[in-house]
PDB file of C-alpha atoms in Angstrom:
ATOM      1  CA  MET A   5     -10.696  12.686  17.950  1.00 68.00           C
ATOM      2  CA  SER A   6      -9.393  10.541  15.136  1.00 88.00           C
ATOM      3  CA  MET A   7      -8.453  11.470  12.190  1.00 95.00           C
ATOM      4  CA  THR A   8      -7.756  10.513   8.814  1.00 98.00           C
ATOM      5  CA  ILE A   9      -6.972  12.584   5.140  1.00 98.00           C
ATOM      6  CA  GLY A  10      -9.459  11.464   2.610  1.00 99.00           C
ATOM      7  CA  VAL A  11      -7.865  12.482  -1.446  1.00 99.00           C
ATOM      8  CA  ASP A  12     -10.475  11.954  -4.939  1.00 97.00           C
ATOM      9  CA  VAL A  13      -8.416  11.897  -7.823  1.00 96.00           C
ATOM     10  CA  GLY A  14     -10.025  13.659 -10.656  1.00 89.00           C
ATOM     11  CA  GLY A  15      -9.573  14.358 -14.173  1.00 86.00           C
ATOM     12  CA  THR A  16      -9.659  18.316 -13.140  1.00 89.00           C
ATOM     13  CA  LYS A  17      -9.437  18.559 -10.078  1.00 93.00           C
ATOM     14  CA  ILE A  18      -7.843  17.148  -6.973  1.00 96.00           C
ATOM     15  CA  ALA A  19      -9.462  17.241  -3.837  1.00 97.00           C
ATOM     16  CA  ALA A  20      -8.739  16.665  -0.445  1.00 98.00           C
ATOM     17  CA  GLY A  21      -9.495  16.323   3.214  1.00 98.00           C
ATOM     18  CA  LEU A  22      -9.390  15.924   6.935  1.00 98.00           C
ATOM     19  CA  VAL A  23     -12.060  13.242   7.839  1.00 98.00           C
ATOM     20  CA  SER A  24     -13.755  12.333  11.464  1.00 97.00           C
ATOM     21  CA  ASP A  25     -16.771   9.375  11.206  1.00 96.00           C
ATOM     22  CA  GLY A  26     -17.915  10.310   8.188  1.00 97.00           C
ATOM     23  CA  GLN A  27     -17.851  14.316   8.212  1.00 97.00           C
ATOM     24  CA  ILE A  28     -15.153  16.313   7.034  1.00 98.00           C
ATOM     25  CA  ILE A  29     -13.605  18.838   9.394  1.00 97.00           C
ATOM     26  CA  ALA A  30     -11.953  20.901   6.404  1.00 97.00           C
ATOM     27  CA  SER A  31     -10.733  20.622   2.940  1.00 97.00           C
ATOM     28  CA  LEU A  32      -8.890  22.135  -0.159  1.00 97.00           C
ATOM     29  CA  ARG A  33      -8.338  21.160  -4.197  1.00 96.00           C
ATOM     30  CA  LYS A  34      -6.454  22.420  -6.809  1.00 97.00           C
ATOM     31  CA  PRO A  35      -6.597  21.734  -9.642  1.00 96.00           C
ATOM     32  CA  THR A  36      -4.753  18.703 -11.650  1.00 94.00           C
ATOM     33  CA  PRO A  37      -1.762  18.688 -13.648  1.00 94.00           C
ATOM     34  CA  ALA A  38      -3.011  15.800 -15.832  1.00 85.00           C
ATOM     35  CA  HIS A  39      -0.484  15.756 -18.602  1.00 88.00           C
ATOM     36  CA  ASP A  40       2.435  14.241 -15.900  1.00 92.00           C
ATOM     37  CA  ALA A  41       2.373  11.841 -13.709  1.00 93.00           C
ATOM     38  CA  ASP A  42       4.658  13.218 -11.304  1.00 94.00           C
ATOM     39  CA  ALA A  43       3.221  16.154 -11.459  1.00 96.00           C
ATOM     40  CA  VAL A  44      -0.267  15.059 -10.363  1.00 96.00           C
ATOM     41  CA  VAL A  45       2.077  12.762  -7.483  1.00 97.00           C
ATOM     42  CA  GLN A  46       3.696  16.493  -6.288  1.00 98.00           C
ATOM     43  CA  THR A  47      -0.179  17.853  -6.108  1.00 98.00           C
ATOM     44  CA  ILE A  48      -1.135  15.050  -3.938  1.00 98.00           C
ATOM     45  CA  VAL A  49       1.244  15.534  -1.825  1.00 98.00           C
ATOM     46  CA  ASP A  50       0.825  19.476  -1.628  1.00 98.00           C
ATOM     47  CA  CYS A  51      -2.638  19.100  -0.521  1.00 98.00           C
ATOM     48  CA  ILE A  52      -2.400  16.424   2.006  1.00 98.00           C
ATOM     49  CA  ALA A  53       1.164  18.660   3.511  1.00 97.00           C
ATOM     50  CA  GLU A  54      -1.768  22.201   4.148  1.00 98.00           C
ATOM     51  CA  LEU A  55      -4.517  20.584   5.364  1.00 97.00           C
ATOM     52  CA  PRO A  56      -4.328  21.715   8.824  1.00 94.00           C
ATOM     53  CA  GLU A  57      -2.797  19.089  11.488  1.00 92.00           C
ATOM     54  CA  ALA A  58      -1.602  17.028   8.791  1.00 94.00           C
ATOM     55  CA  ALA A  59       1.491  16.120  10.241  1.00 92.00           C
ATOM     56  CA  SER A  60       0.141  14.597  13.170  1.00 94.00           C
ATOM     57  CA  ILE A  61      -2.053  12.655  10.777  1.00 96.00           C
ATOM     58  CA  THR A  62      -1.041   8.572   9.915  1.00 97.00           C
ATOM     59  CA  LYS A  63      -3.313   7.634   7.694  1.00 98.00           C
ATOM     60  CA  VAL A  64      -3.955   8.380   3.908  1.00 98.00           C
ATOM     61  CA  GLY A  65      -6.915   7.396   1.525  1.00 99.00           C
ATOM     62  CA  ILE A  66      -6.715   7.964  -2.387  1.00 99.00           C
ATOM     63  CA  GLY A  67      -9.686   7.904  -4.811  1.00 97.00           C
ATOM     64  CA  ALA A  68      -8.784   7.654  -7.970  1.00 95.00           C
ATOM     65  CA  ALA A  69     -11.010   6.210 -11.697  1.00 89.00           C
ATOM     66  CA  GLY A  70      -9.133   3.950 -13.440  1.00 90.00           C
ATOM     67  CA  PHE A  71      -7.957  -0.246 -12.544  1.00 94.00           C
ATOM     68  CA  VAL A  72      -7.049  -0.547  -9.398  1.00 97.00           C
ATOM     69  CA  THR A  73      -5.374  -3.066  -7.951  1.00 97.00           C
ATOM     70  CA  ALA A  74      -6.755  -5.652  -5.393  1.00 95.00           C
ATOM     71  CA  ASP A  75      -3.518  -4.870  -2.736  1.00 96.00           C
ATOM     72  CA  ARG A  76      -5.348  -1.346  -3.186  1.00 97.00           C
ATOM     73  CA  ARG A  77      -0.974   0.478  -4.379  1.00 97.00           C
ATOM     74  CA  GLU A  78      -1.418   0.341  -8.148  1.00 98.00           C
ATOM     75  CA  VAL A  79      -3.345   2.114 -10.561  1.00 97.00           C
ATOM     76  CA  VAL A  80      -3.176   0.166 -13.586  1.00 96.00           C
ATOM     77  CA  PHE A  81      -4.815   2.392 -15.971  1.00 93.00           C
ATOM     78  CA  SER A  82      -6.731   5.818 -15.643  1.00 89.00           C
ATOM     79  CA  PRO A  83      -8.441   6.869 -18.342  1.00 83.00           C
ATOM     80  CA  ASN A  84      -8.168  10.676 -17.021  1.00 80.00           C
ATOM     81  CA  LEU A  85      -4.214  10.837 -16.117  1.00 88.00           C
ATOM     82  CA  PRO A  86      -1.087   9.392 -17.692  1.00 89.00           C
ATOM     83  CA  TRP A  87      -1.146   6.942 -15.237  1.00 92.00           C
ATOM     84  CA  ARG A  88      -0.343   3.160 -16.403  1.00 94.00           C
ATOM     85  CA  ASN A  89       1.181   0.040 -14.094  1.00 97.00           C
ATOM     86  CA  PHE A  90       1.123   3.606 -11.379  1.00 97.00           C
ATOM     87  CA  PRO A  91       2.943   2.908  -8.058  1.00 98.00           C
ATOM     88  CA  LEU A  92       0.684   5.554  -6.571  1.00 98.00           C
ATOM     89  CA  ALA A  93       0.913   4.605  -3.109  1.00 98.00           C
ATOM     90  CA  GLN A  94       4.101   4.039  -2.993  1.00 98.00           C
ATOM     91  CA  ARG A  95       5.121   6.966  -4.698  1.00 98.00           C
ATOM     92  CA  VAL A  96       2.486   8.707  -1.743  1.00 98.00           C
ATOM     93  CA  ALA A  97       3.712   7.385   1.361  1.00 98.00           C
ATOM     94  CA  ASP A  98       7.755   7.913  -0.082  1.00 98.00           C
ATOM     95  CA  ALA A  99       6.630  11.278  -0.082  1.00 98.00           C
ATOM     96  CA  THR A 100       4.821  11.704   3.195  1.00 98.00           C
ATOM     97  CA  GLY A 101       5.984   9.088   5.153  1.00 97.00           C
ATOM     98  CA  LYS A 102       2.324   7.730   5.759  1.00 98.00           C
ATOM     99  CA  ARG A 103       0.371   4.969   5.218  1.00 98.00           C
ATOM    100  CA  VAL A 104      -1.671   4.847   1.685  1.00 98.00           C
ATOM    101  CA  VAL A 105      -4.094   3.084   0.896  1.00 98.00           C
ATOM    102  CA  VAL A 106      -5.644   3.700  -3.833  1.00 98.00           C
ATOM    103  CA  GLU A 107      -9.467   2.250  -3.841  1.00 97.00           C
ATOM    104  CA  ASN A 108     -10.850   2.479  -7.553  1.00 95.00           C
ATOM    105  CA  ASP A 109     -12.727   6.348  -7.383  1.00 94.00           C
ATOM    106  CA  ALA A 110     -16.121   4.844  -7.598  1.00 94.00           C
ATOM    107  CA  SER A 111     -15.778   2.411  -4.777  1.00 97.00           C
ATOM    108  CA  ALA A 112     -14.562   5.142  -2.793  1.00 97.00           C
ATOM    109  CA  ALA A 113     -17.838   6.610  -3.064  1.00 96.00           C
ATOM    110  CA  ALA A 114     -19.736   3.965  -2.811  1.00 97.00           C
ATOM    111  CA  TRP A 115     -18.351   2.965   0.714  1.00 98.00           C
ATOM    112  CA  ALA A 116     -19.049   6.508   1.869  1.00 98.00           C
ATOM    113  CA  GLU A 117     -23.430   5.978   1.220  1.00 98.00           C
ATOM    114  CA  TYR A 118     -23.248   2.403   2.514  1.00 98.00           C
ATOM    115  CA  ARG A 119     -21.209   4.006   6.014  1.00 98.00           C
ATOM    116  CA  PHE A 120     -22.604   7.117   6.184  1.00 98.00           C
ATOM    117  CA  GLY A 121     -24.860   8.128   3.014  1.00 98.00           C
ATOM    118  CA  VAL A 122     -28.559   6.940   2.333  1.00 98.00           C
ATOM    119  CA  ALA A 123     -27.521   3.306   2.807  1.00 98.00           C
ATOM    120  CA  VAL A 124     -26.699   3.417   5.812  1.00 98.00           C
ATOM    121  CA  GLY A 125     -28.338  -0.216   8.010  1.00 97.00           C
ATOM    122  CA  ALA A 126     -28.241  -2.531   4.865  1.00 98.00           C
ATOM    123  CA  GLN A 127     -25.018  -4.788   4.182  1.00 97.00           C
ATOM    124  CA  SER A 128     -25.851  -5.322   0.870  1.00 98.00           C
ATOM    125  CA  VAL A 129     -25.799  -2.261  -1.250  1.00 98.00           C
ATOM    126  CA  ALA A 130     -25.212  -1.722  -5.350  1.00 98.00           C
ATOM    127  CA  VAL A 131     -24.023   1.648  -5.949  1.00 98.00           C
ATOM    128  CA  VAL A 132     -24.401   3.336  -9.559  1.00 97.00           C
ATOM    129  CA  THR A 133     -22.717   6.146 -10.000  1.00 94.00           C
ATOM    130  CA  VAL A 134     -24.157   7.849 -13.757  1.00 94.00           C
ATOM    131  CA  GLY A 135     -22.319  11.074 -15.312  1.00 89.00           C
ATOM    132  CA  THR A 136     -20.480  11.620 -18.576  1.00 87.00           C
ATOM    133  CA  GLY A 137     -20.129   6.848 -18.044  1.00 90.00           C
ATOM    134  CA  ILE A 138     -21.498   4.534 -15.752  1.00 94.00           C
ATOM    135  CA  GLY A 139     -19.501   3.123 -12.903  1.00 92.00           C
ATOM    136  CA  GLY A 140     -20.566   2.293  -9.568  1.00 95.00           C
ATOM    137  CA  GLY A 141     -19.292  -0.170  -5.822  1.00 97.00           C
ATOM    138  CA  ILE A 142     -20.931  -3.079  -4.634  1.00 98.00           C
ATOM    139  CA  ILE A 143     -20.909  -3.851  -0.806  1.00 98.00           C
ATOM    140  CA  ILE A 144     -21.777  -7.184  -0.054  1.00 98.00           C
ATOM    141  CA  ASP A 145     -22.855  -8.443   3.338  1.00 97.00           C
ATOM    142  CA  GLY A 146     -20.704  -5.630   4.934  1.00 97.00           C
ATOM    143  CA  GLN A 147     -17.676  -6.425   2.148  1.00 97.00           C
ATOM    144  CA  LEU A 148     -16.516  -4.140   0.033  1.00 98.00           C
ATOM    145  CA  ILE A 149     -15.694  -6.402  -3.353  1.00 97.00           C
ATOM    146  CA  ARG A 150     -13.034  -5.409  -5.359  1.00 95.00           C
ATOM    147  CA  GLY A 151     -12.316  -8.795  -7.364  1.00 95.00           C
ATOM    148  CA  ALA A 152      -9.258 -10.986  -7.917  1.00 96.00           C
ATOM    149  CA  SER A 153      -8.151  -8.099 -10.222  1.00 94.00           C
ATOM    150  CA  GLY A 154      -8.655  -5.308  -8.276  1.00 94.00           C
ATOM    151  CA  PHE A 155     -11.337  -4.297 -11.456  1.00 93.00           C
ATOM    152  CA  ALA A 156     -14.463  -5.443  -9.809  1.00 95.00           C
ATOM    153  CA  ALA A 157     -17.784  -3.245 -10.504  1.00 94.00           C
ATOM    154  CA  GLU A 158     -17.408  -2.291 -13.878  1.00 93.00           C
ATOM    155  CA  ILE A 159     -20.638  -2.248 -14.269  1.00 96.00           C
ATOM    156  CA  GLY A 160     -21.058   0.315 -16.904  1.00 94.00           C
ATOM    157  CA  HIS A 161     -19.846  -2.054 -18.913  1.00 94.00           C
ATOM    158  CA  ILE A 162     -22.273  -4.889 -18.629  1.00 96.00           C
ATOM    159  CA  CYS A 163     -23.497  -6.021 -22.419  1.00 97.00           C
ATOM    160  CA  LEU A 164     -27.172  -5.248 -22.382  1.00 97.00           C
ATOM    161  CA  GLU A 165     -27.695  -4.730 -26.844  1.00 96.00           C
ATOM    162  CA  PRO A 166     -25.217  -6.452 -27.981  1.00 95.00           C
ATOM    163  CA  THR A 167     -26.707  -4.889 -31.511  1.00 95.00           C
ATOM    164  CA  GLY A 168     -26.768  -1.448 -30.950  1.00 94.00           C
ATOM    165  CA  HIS A 169     -24.942   2.038 -30.444  1.00 95.00           C
ATOM    166  CA  ARG A 170     -20.957   1.163 -30.045  1.00 95.00           C
ATOM    167  CA  CYS A 171     -19.559   2.090 -26.396  1.00 93.00           C
ATOM    168  CA  ASN A 172     -16.240   4.539 -25.841  1.00 86.00           C
ATOM    169  CA  CYS A 173     -14.697   1.220 -24.689  1.00 88.00           C
ATOM    170  CA  GLY A 174     -14.894  -0.074 -28.368  1.00 91.00           C
ATOM    171  CA  LEU A 175     -17.252  -2.659 -27.173  1.00 94.00           C
ATOM    172  CA  ILE A 176     -21.464  -2.564 -28.900  1.00 97.00           C
ATOM    173  CA  GLY A 177     -23.770  -1.778 -26.610  1.00 97.00           C
ATOM    174  CA  CYS A 178     -22.780  -1.168 -22.893  1.00 97.00           C
ATOM    175  CA  TRP A 179     -24.749   0.182 -20.079  1.00 97.00           C
ATOM    176  CA  GLU A 180     -23.464   2.926 -20.295  1.00 95.00           C
ATOM    177  CA  ALA A 181     -24.302   3.580 -23.859  1.00 96.00           C
ATOM    178  CA  TYR A 182     -28.067   3.319 -23.184  1.00 98.00           C
ATOM    179  CA  SER A 183     -28.112   5.182 -19.730  1.00 96.00           C
ATOM    180  CA  SER A 184     -25.420   7.429 -19.000  1.00 95.00           C
ATOM    181  CA  GLY A 185     -25.212  11.809 -18.954  1.00 95.00           C
ATOM    182  CA  SER A 186     -23.441  11.186 -22.237  1.00 94.00           C
ATOM    183  CA  ALA A 187     -26.674   8.981 -23.773  1.00 97.00           C
ATOM    184  CA  LEU A 188     -29.368  11.136 -22.987  1.00 98.00           C
ATOM    185  CA  VAL A 189     -27.428  14.221 -24.400  1.00 97.00           C
ATOM    186  CA  ARG A 190     -27.126  12.317 -28.113  1.00 98.00           C
ATOM    187  CA  ASP A 191     -30.370  10.660 -28.113  1.00 98.00           C
ATOM    188  CA  ALA A 192     -31.980  14.047 -27.528  1.00 98.00           C
ATOM    189  CA  ARG A 193     -29.510  15.968 -30.198  1.00 98.00           C
ATOM    190  CA  GLN A 194     -30.586  12.501 -32.565  1.00 98.00           C
ATOM    191  CA  VAL A 195     -34.164  14.070 -32.165  1.00 98.00           C
ATOM    192  CA  ALA A 196     -33.323  17.516 -32.107  1.00 98.00           C
ATOM    193  CA  HIS A 197     -31.068  16.914 -35.302  1.00 98.00           C
ATOM    194  CA  GLU A 198     -35.088  14.374 -36.907  1.00 98.00           C
ATOM    195  CA  LYS A 199     -37.148  16.018 -35.663  1.00 98.00           C
ATOM    196  CA  PRO A 200     -36.906  19.766 -34.888  1.00 98.00           C
ATOM    197  CA  ASN A 201     -40.753  20.318 -34.239  1.00 98.00           C
ATOM    198  CA  TYR A 202     -40.571  18.011 -31.654  1.00 98.00           C
ATOM    199  CA  ALA A 203     -37.375  19.284 -30.461  1.00 98.00           C
ATOM    200  CA  ALA A 204     -38.189  22.610 -30.525  1.00 98.00           C
ATOM    201  CA  ARG A 205     -38.008  23.715 -26.373  1.00 98.00           C
ATOM    202  CA  LEU A 206     -34.155  22.103 -26.641  1.00 98.00           C
ATOM    203  CA  LEU A 207     -33.328  24.110 -29.566  1.00 98.00           C
ATOM    204  CA  GLU A 208     -34.731  27.128 -27.856  1.00 98.00           C
ATOM    205  CA  LEU A 209     -32.591  26.425 -25.395  1.00 98.00           C
ATOM    206  CA  ALA A 210     -29.164  25.753 -26.958  1.00 98.00           C
ATOM    207  CA  GLY A 211     -29.630  28.959 -29.686  1.00 98.00           C
ATOM    208  CA  GLY A 212     -30.471  26.415 -32.582  1.00 97.00           C
ATOM    209  CA  SER A 213     -28.155  24.172 -32.314  1.00 98.00           C
ATOM    210  CA  ALA A 214     -29.049  20.485 -31.783  1.00 98.00           C
ATOM    211  CA  GLU A 215     -25.259  20.012 -31.286  1.00 98.00           C
ATOM    212  CA  ALA A 216     -25.243  22.777 -28.479  1.00 98.00           C
ATOM    213  CA  ILE A 217     -27.991  20.526 -26.555  1.00 98.00           C
ATOM    214  CA  THR A 218     -26.674  19.469 -22.885  1.00 97.00           C
ATOM    215  CA  GLY A 219     -27.698  17.711 -20.348  1.00 96.00           C
ATOM    216  CA  GLN A 220     -29.069  20.591 -17.936  1.00 96.00           C
ATOM    217  CA  MET A 221     -30.764  21.317 -21.601  1.00 98.00           C
ATOM    218  CA  VAL A 222     -32.970  18.669 -21.135  1.00 98.00           C
ATOM    219  CA  THR A 223     -33.470  18.384 -17.678  1.00 97.00           C
ATOM    220  CA  GLN A 224     -34.420  21.718 -17.375  1.00 98.00           C
ATOM    221  CA  ALA A 225     -37.118  21.432 -20.408  1.00 98.00           C
ATOM    222  CA  ALA A 226     -38.054  17.943 -19.075  1.00 98.00           C
ATOM    223  CA  GLN A 227     -38.434  20.175 -15.408  1.00 97.00           C
ATOM    224  CA  GLU A 228     -40.885  22.077 -17.923  1.00 98.00           C
ATOM    225  CA  GLY A 229     -42.606  18.890 -18.444  1.00 98.00           C
ATOM    226  CA  ASP A 230     -41.371  18.858 -22.700  1.00 98.00           C
ATOM    227  CA  PRO A 231     -42.351  16.029 -23.944  1.00 98.00           C
ATOM    228  CA  CYS A 232     -39.331  15.724 -26.303  1.00 98.00           C
ATOM    229  CA  ALA A 233     -36.890  15.983 -23.296  1.00 98.00           C
ATOM    230  CA  LEU A 234     -39.155  13.873 -21.145  1.00 98.00           C
ATOM    231  CA  ALA A 235     -38.969  10.894 -23.479  1.00 98.00           C
ATOM    232  CA  CYS A 236     -35.648  11.066 -23.746  1.00 98.00           C
ATOM    233  CA  PHE A 237     -35.360  10.420 -19.772  1.00 98.00           C
ATOM    234  CA  ASN A 238     -38.227   8.235 -19.977  1.00 98.00           C
ATOM    235  CA  ASN A 239     -35.591   6.233 -22.331  1.00 98.00           C
ATOM    236  CA  VAL A 240     -32.535   6.315 -20.729  1.00 98.00           C
ATOM    237  CA  GLY A 241     -34.866   5.321 -17.533  1.00 98.00           C
ATOM    238  CA  TYR A 242     -35.831   2.607 -18.876  1.00 98.00           C
ATOM    239  CA  TRP A 243     -32.479   1.049 -19.748  1.00 98.00           C
ATOM    240  CA  MET A 244     -31.523   2.047 -15.977  1.00 98.00           C
ATOM    241  CA  GLY A 245     -33.664  -0.280 -14.426  1.00 98.00           C
ATOM    242  CA  ARG A 246     -32.985  -2.381 -16.957  1.00 98.00           C
ATOM    243  CA  GLY A 247     -29.650  -2.903 -15.895  1.00 98.00           C
ATOM    244  CA  LEU A 248     -30.580  -2.834 -12.092  1.00 98.00           C
ATOM    245  CA  ALA A 249     -32.270  -5.965 -13.269  1.00 98.00           C
ATOM    246  CA  ASP A 250     -29.293  -7.383 -14.224  1.00 97.00           C
ATOM    247  CA  LEU A 251     -27.524  -6.642 -11.413  1.00 98.00           C
ATOM    248  CA  ALA A 252     -30.103  -7.662  -8.426  1.00 97.00           C
ATOM    249  CA  ALA A 253     -30.489 -11.236 -10.162  1.00 96.00           C
ATOM    250  CA  VAL A 254     -26.663 -12.047  -9.772  1.00 96.00           C
ATOM    251  CA  LEU A 255     -25.903  -9.430  -6.454  1.00 96.00           C
ATOM    252  CA  ASP A 256     -29.598  -9.551  -4.419  1.00 96.00           C
ATOM    253  CA  PRO A 257     -29.003  -5.954  -2.892  1.00 98.00           C
ATOM    254  CA  GLU A 258     -31.055  -4.264  -0.310  1.00 97.00           C
ATOM    255  CA  VAL A 259     -30.795  -1.136  -1.447  1.00 98.00           C
ATOM    256  CA  PHE A 260     -28.968   0.094  -5.190  1.00 98.00           C
ATOM    257  CA  VAL A 261     -28.042   3.848  -4.975  1.00 98.00           C
ATOM    258  CA  LEU A 262     -28.029   5.945  -8.108  1.00 98.00           C
ATOM    259  CA  ALA A 263     -25.506   8.648  -8.134  1.00 96.00           C
ATOM    260  CA  GLY A 264     -23.608  11.466 -10.071  1.00 92.00           C
ATOM    261  CA  GLY A 265     -24.769  14.912 -12.282  1.00 89.00           C
ATOM    262  CA  VAL A 266     -27.462  13.251 -13.668  1.00 94.00           C
ATOM    263  CA  CYS A 267     -28.921  11.576 -10.842  1.00 94.00           C
ATOM    264  CA  GLU A 268     -29.819  15.197 -10.009  1.00 90.00           C
ATOM    265  CA  ALA A 269     -32.919  14.777 -12.329  1.00 95.00           C
ATOM    266  CA  GLY A 270     -34.658  13.630  -9.178  1.00 95.00           C
ATOM    267  CA  ASP A 271     -37.796  12.213 -10.257  1.00 97.00           C
ATOM    268  CA  LEU A 272     -37.436  12.184 -13.804  1.00 97.00           C
ATOM    269  CA  LEU A 273     -35.095   9.361 -13.656  1.00 97.00           C
ATOM    270  CA  LEU A 274     -36.012   7.616 -11.112  1.00 97.00           C
ATOM    271  CA  THR A 275     -39.671   6.716 -12.151  1.00 98.00           C
ATOM    272  CA  PRO A 276     -38.576   5.538 -15.154  1.00 98.00           C
ATOM    273  CA  THR A 277     -36.147   3.051 -13.742  1.00 98.00           C
ATOM    274  CA  ARG A 278     -38.396   2.502 -10.510  1.00 98.00           C
ATOM    275  CA  GLU A 279     -40.839   1.160 -13.229  1.00 98.00           C
ATOM    276  CA  SER A 280     -38.692  -0.979 -15.821  1.00 98.00           C
ATOM    277  CA  PHE A 281     -36.517  -1.780 -13.242  1.00 98.00           C
ATOM    278  CA  GLU A 282     -39.965  -3.799 -11.267  1.00 96.00           C
ATOM    279  CA  GLU A 283     -41.191  -5.150 -14.404  1.00 96.00           C
ATOM    280  CA  LEU A 284     -38.130  -6.431 -15.418  1.00 97.00           C
ATOM    281  CA  LEU A 285     -36.998  -8.045 -11.680  1.00 97.00           C
ATOM    282  CA  THR A 286     -36.814 -12.315 -11.946  1.00 94.00           C
ATOM    283  CA  ALA A 287     -38.269 -13.589  -8.636  1.00 93.00           C
ATOM    284  CA  ARG A 288     -39.722 -10.520  -8.627  1.00 88.00           C
ATOM    285  CA  ALA A 289     -42.709 -12.695  -6.602  1.00 89.00           C
ATOM    286  CA  TYR A 290     -40.239 -14.575  -4.224  1.00 93.00           C
ATOM    287  CA  ARG A 291     -38.150 -11.314  -2.689  1.00 90.00           C
ATOM    288  CA  ARG A 292     -38.178  -8.663  -1.513  1.00 90.00           C
ATOM    289  CA  THR A 293     -37.747  -6.007  -4.404  1.00 94.00           C
ATOM    290  CA  PRO A 294     -34.991  -3.564  -3.672  1.00 97.00           C
ATOM    291  CA  GLN A 295     -35.328   0.104  -3.026  1.00 97.00           C
ATOM    292  CA  ILE A 296     -33.822   2.442  -5.350  1.00 98.00           C
ATOM    293  CA  MET A 297     -32.513   5.717  -3.761  1.00 97.00           C
ATOM    294  CA  ILE A 298     -30.652   8.449  -4.437  1.00 97.00           C
ATOM    295  CA  ALA A 299     -27.434   9.139  -2.983  1.00 97.00           C
ATOM    296  CA  THR A 300     -27.137  11.733  -0.275  1.00 97.00           C
ATOM    297  CA  LEU A 301     -23.438  12.657   0.298  1.00 97.00           C
ATOM    298  CA  GLY A 302     -22.304  14.360  -2.818  1.00 94.00           C
ATOM    299  CA  SER A 303     -19.735  15.472  -4.929  1.00 92.00           C
ATOM    300  CA  ALA A 304     -18.258  15.071  -0.949  1.00 96.00           C
ATOM    301  CA  ALA A 305     -18.591  11.040  -1.041  1.00 97.00           C
ATOM    302  CA  GLY A 306     -15.435  10.530  -2.762  1.00 96.00           C
ATOM    303  CA  ILE A 307     -12.917  12.211   0.301  1.00 98.00           C
ATOM    304  CA  ILE A 308     -15.264  10.394   3.007  1.00 98.00           C
ATOM    305  CA  GLY A 309     -15.474   6.710   1.151  1.00 98.00           C
ATOM    306  CA  ALA A 310     -11.650   7.253   0.534  1.00 98.00           C
ATOM    307  CA  ALA A 311     -10.254   8.406   4.366  1.00 98.00           C
ATOM    308  CA  ASP A 312     -12.546   5.567   5.763  1.00 98.00           C
ATOM    309  CA  LEU A 313     -11.106   3.038   3.604  1.00 98.00           C
ATOM    310  CA  GLY A 314      -7.516   4.020   3.791  1.00 97.00           C
ATOM    311  CA  ARG A 315      -8.497   4.206   7.782  1.00 94.00           C
ATOM    312  CA  LEU A 316      -9.445   0.179   7.486  1.00 89.00           C
TER     313      LEU A 316
END
């Protein structure tokens, strides 16, 4: 049985696993020492070493948030870790004696869904990760698209509304400022401030404080049929569909896969997304409408995708 090691490096945890043909055979996780670049490397190395049979495995794939160079060697910038032009692949390779490659974490998760998850069988797939922000990974004709610098698929920063909300990146009107978990919570809190009677259920769940409203609370209230929470999801879904329609005009994928915490809301997000997408999709009378599906691999996608890309 051929195995590869996959490592998923996040801002709060580092997870590693032995992977064979898309199946995690063994795994472990450790807290991320996010304040210290060298300590992060050592934790990655320790995770690899502690996996069973690690000594006999020669290839490692690492998924990390941020900008990763096209040669899969360096992390140019990471939003959660102290890495700037950091030679992560070489540092881990020197410490382990293994061949190491680095991928953007969203691209690794996208590759996992393409190879082993909900998008198996499709050749052109766009995966949109919807969490605090929006990220993505793009596979066209079976090839992961990295771009000239390695920074392709930073789709959360497509501008959808140039006079709208300011994004955390500093620009105005980015997709993730309208259709992420952060946007869902911002909208719900704003309504609670402006129309407390309309948002009564959300305020009840939040103990009376608009600023205490969370995404989980909005989801719970929407599942109960609360009109305010449903309106918040409808708004986020509208912008999600609008962004997907823009991507479809450029990429023409067979399948869109939505992944990440917000997607756990299921049809609360999918239904308005599909309605908006079908309304705004260009050339819809002449093309096969891309499917929009929810990812199936969950948190395992990062390890699985990193390992499979490390194998190549």
